[in-house]
Structure formats: structure tokens, C-alpha cells
Tab-separated table of C-alpha atoms in Angstrom:
chain	number	residue	atom	x	y	z
A	1	TYR	CA	23.820	-8.967	-4.149
A	2	LYS	CA	27.100	-9.948	-2.890
A	3	GLU	CA	29.032	-9.623	-6.218
A	4	VAL	CA	27.281	-5.806	-6.647
A	5	PRO	CA	29.317	-2.887	-5.703
A	6	ASP	CA	28.029	-0.942	-2.648
A	7	SER	CA	27.657	2.051	-4.645
A	8	GLU	CA	25.400	0.290	-7.233
A	9	LEU	CA	22.760	-0.669	-5.043
A	10	PRO	CA	19.622	1.292	-5.057
A	11	ARG	CA	19.034	2.981	-1.526
A	12	THR	CA	15.434	3.842	-2.540
A	13	GLU	CA	12.383	3.224	-4.385
A	14	SER	CA	10.025	5.422	-5.833
A	15	LEU	CA	6.515	4.852	-5.584
A	16	LYS	CA	6.119	4.498	-9.583
A	17	GLU	CA	8.828	1.501	-9.569
A	18	THR	CA	7.323	-0.235	-6.419
A	19	ILE	CA	3.835	-0.197	-8.610
A	20	ASN	CA	5.787	-1.277	-11.864
A	21	ARG	CA	7.226	-4.143	-9.344
A	22	MET	CA	3.892	-4.956	-7.758
A	23	MET	CA	1.492	-5.295	-10.496
A	24	PRO	CA	2.994	-8.345	-12.453
A	25	TYR	CA	2.152	-9.549	-9.059
A	26	TRP	CA	-0.977	-8.470	-8.408
A	27	LYS	CA	-2.539	-9.590	-12.249
A	28	GLY	CA	-0.463	-13.000	-12.040
A	29	THR	CA	-0.700	-14.504	-8.507
A	30	ILE	CA	-3.682	-12.430	-6.213
A	31	LEU	CA	-5.765	-11.491	-8.813
A	32	PRO	CA	-6.218	-15.361	-10.156
A	33	SER	CA	-6.293	-16.712	-6.328
A	34	LEU	CA	-9.518	-14.232	-5.633
A	35	ARG	CA	-11.381	-16.274	-8.501
A	36	THR	CA	-10.959	-19.229	-6.248
A	37	LEU	CA	-10.209	-18.801	-2.559
A	38	ASP	CA	-12.577	-16.306	-0.323
A	39	ASN	CA	-10.293	-14.307	1.496
A	40	ILE	CA	-6.339	-13.306	1.150
A	41	LEU	CA	-4.482	-11.374	3.416
A	42	ILE	CA	-1.729	-9.143	1.922
A	43	VAL	CA	0.734	-8.015	4.074
A	44	ALA	CA	3.082	-5.334	2.752
A	45	HIS	CA	5.016	-1.514	2.969
A	46	GLY	CA	3.103	1.580	2.897
A	47	ASN	CA	4.044	2.478	-1.005
A	48	THR	CA	2.955	-1.547	-2.228
A	49	LEU	CA	-0.299	-1.117	-0.570
A	50	ARG	CA	-0.699	2.550	-1.650
A	51	GLY	CA	-0.282	0.852	-5.442
A	52	ILE	CA	-2.691	-1.843	-4.933
A	53	ILE	CA	-5.219	0.996	-3.587
A	54	LYS	CA	-4.129	3.186	-6.698
A	55	TYR	CA	-4.515	0.391	-9.152
A	56	LEU	CA	-8.024	-0.644	-7.568
A	57	LYS	CA	-9.742	2.894	-7.027
A	58	ASN	CA	-8.093	4.461	-10.285
A	59	ILE	CA	-6.448	7.135	-7.862
A	60	PRO	CA	-5.038	9.956	-9.834
A	61	ASP	CA	-1.348	10.469	-8.626
A	62	GLU	CA	-1.829	13.762	-7.097
A	63	GLN	CA	-4.652	12.550	-4.730
A	64	LEU	CA	-2.496	9.324	-3.990
A	65	LEU	CA	0.280	11.483	-2.328
A	66	SER	CA	-2.873	12.251	0.833
A	67	LEU	CA	-3.115	8.675	1.211
A	68	ASN	CA	-2.099	8.123	4.697
A	69	LEU	CA	-2.135	4.471	5.451
A	70	PRO	CA	-2.477	3.508	9.306
A	71	THR	CA	0.263	1.256	10.519
A	72	ALA	CA	-1.176	-2.359	11.214
A	73	THR	CA	-4.619	-1.500	10.509
A	74	PRO	CA	-6.430	-3.757	8.041
A	75	TYR	CA	-7.931	-2.231	5.206
A	76	VAL	CA	-10.668	-4.313	3.450
A	77	PHE	CA	-11.389	-4.691	-0.174
A	78	GLU	CA	-14.670	-6.462	-1.313
A	79	PHE	CA	-15.410	-8.086	-5.288
A	80	ASP	CA	-18.128	-8.789	-6.958
A	81	ASP	CA	-18.242	-11.918	-9.120
A	82	SER	CA	-17.017	-10.803	-11.889
A	83	LEU	CA	-13.536	-8.893	-9.606
A	84	ASN	CA	-15.120	-6.005	-9.631
A	85	LEU	CA	-13.905	-3.684	-6.112
A	86	GLU	CA	-17.361	-3.130	-4.749
A	87	LYS	CA	-16.470	-1.382	-1.318
A	88	ASP	CA	-13.392	-0.745	0.758
A	89	TYR	CA	-12.841	-0.226	4.170
A	90	PHE	CA	-10.628	0.179	7.133
A	91	LEU	CA	-11.620	-2.143	10.042
A	92	GLY	CA	-11.559	-0.660	13.460
A	93	ASP	CA	-12.878	2.197	15.297
A	94	PRO	CA	-12.680	5.135	13.130
A	95	GLU	CA	-11.800	8.041	15.445
A	96	GLU	CA	-8.713	5.530	16.482
A	97	ILE	CA	-8.007	5.054	12.614
A	98	ARG	CA	-8.050	9.243	11.906
A	99	LYS	CA	-5.744	9.558	14.428
A	100	ARG	CA	-3.199	6.603	12.937
A	101	MET	CA	-4.040	8.344	9.758
A	102	ALA	CA	-2.534	12.055	11.210
A	103	ALA	CA	-0.008	10.138	12.781
A	104	VAL	CA	1.282	8.967	9.457
A	105	ALA	CA	0.870	12.031	8.047
A	106	GLY	CA	2.736	13.729	10.110
A	107	GLN	CA	5.926	11.206	10.105
A	108	GLY	CA	7.215	13.731	7.504
A	109	SER	CA	6.759	16.779	9.241
A	110	ALA	CA	8.352	15.608	12.387
A	111	LYS	CA	11.537	17.485	13.775
A	112	LYS	CA	14.362	15.578	14.325
A	113	LYS	CA	16.576	16.293	17.612
A	114	THR	CA	20.130	16.924	17.465
A	115	PRO	CA	22.354	15.960	19.919
A	116	THR	CA	22.053	19.659	21.514
A	117	ASP	CA	18.182	19.145	22.368
């Protein structure tokens, strides 16, 4: 982006934009790979992962906003031979995962400290 003026560079990406950017890769690369590979590891930011989950589980937008993915916690999807989602789950201790999800949910509401705090 060296030639693009700084004022024209995007500063954020909405969930909708993330999903629109990610879905061609899901459909063109990841999904076909699931036909030939036993396991695939996807490492990504939260909104990208939310987009995959939204697509696979057909989650409405209003419910997706409450999906708080715990950081660095594996989330497993299991598919049948026709690549239909059979089940999904987090790997790890359920209580620890619940705490991590709550921590992610609280990130947006944490009070920011000022220099006088």
C-alpha cells in the first residue's frame, strides 16, 4: 500500500466485510481440502472465525454478536462424508473455556485507565 495515501487506507473491517473476504477462500480452498485431508487447522482472528461458524451453523446476525470465542482455544468441527457439519465443540476444560469466553465478552466493556488513575 506504499502508493496509497494514508487517508484512503481502511482502519477497520466489519464482520460482514470479513465474511465476504473469507468465504471465497473457505469455498475454494478449505472445503475442497476437506475432501482429501483428514484434519485441517485454521488459525485466524475472532471475526474470521465467527464468519466460518456463522456459515457452518447458519447463525443469524443477532445471535452471532453474542458468540464470544475464547482466545487460543481450539474449536473442533466434525463433518460427515458429504461435508455436512455433524458436531462442533471446544477442546479443553469446560469451566476454563467458560471463563475465557466471559473474559472476551468483557473486553469491550473494560474501563480504560486515564493518566490520573
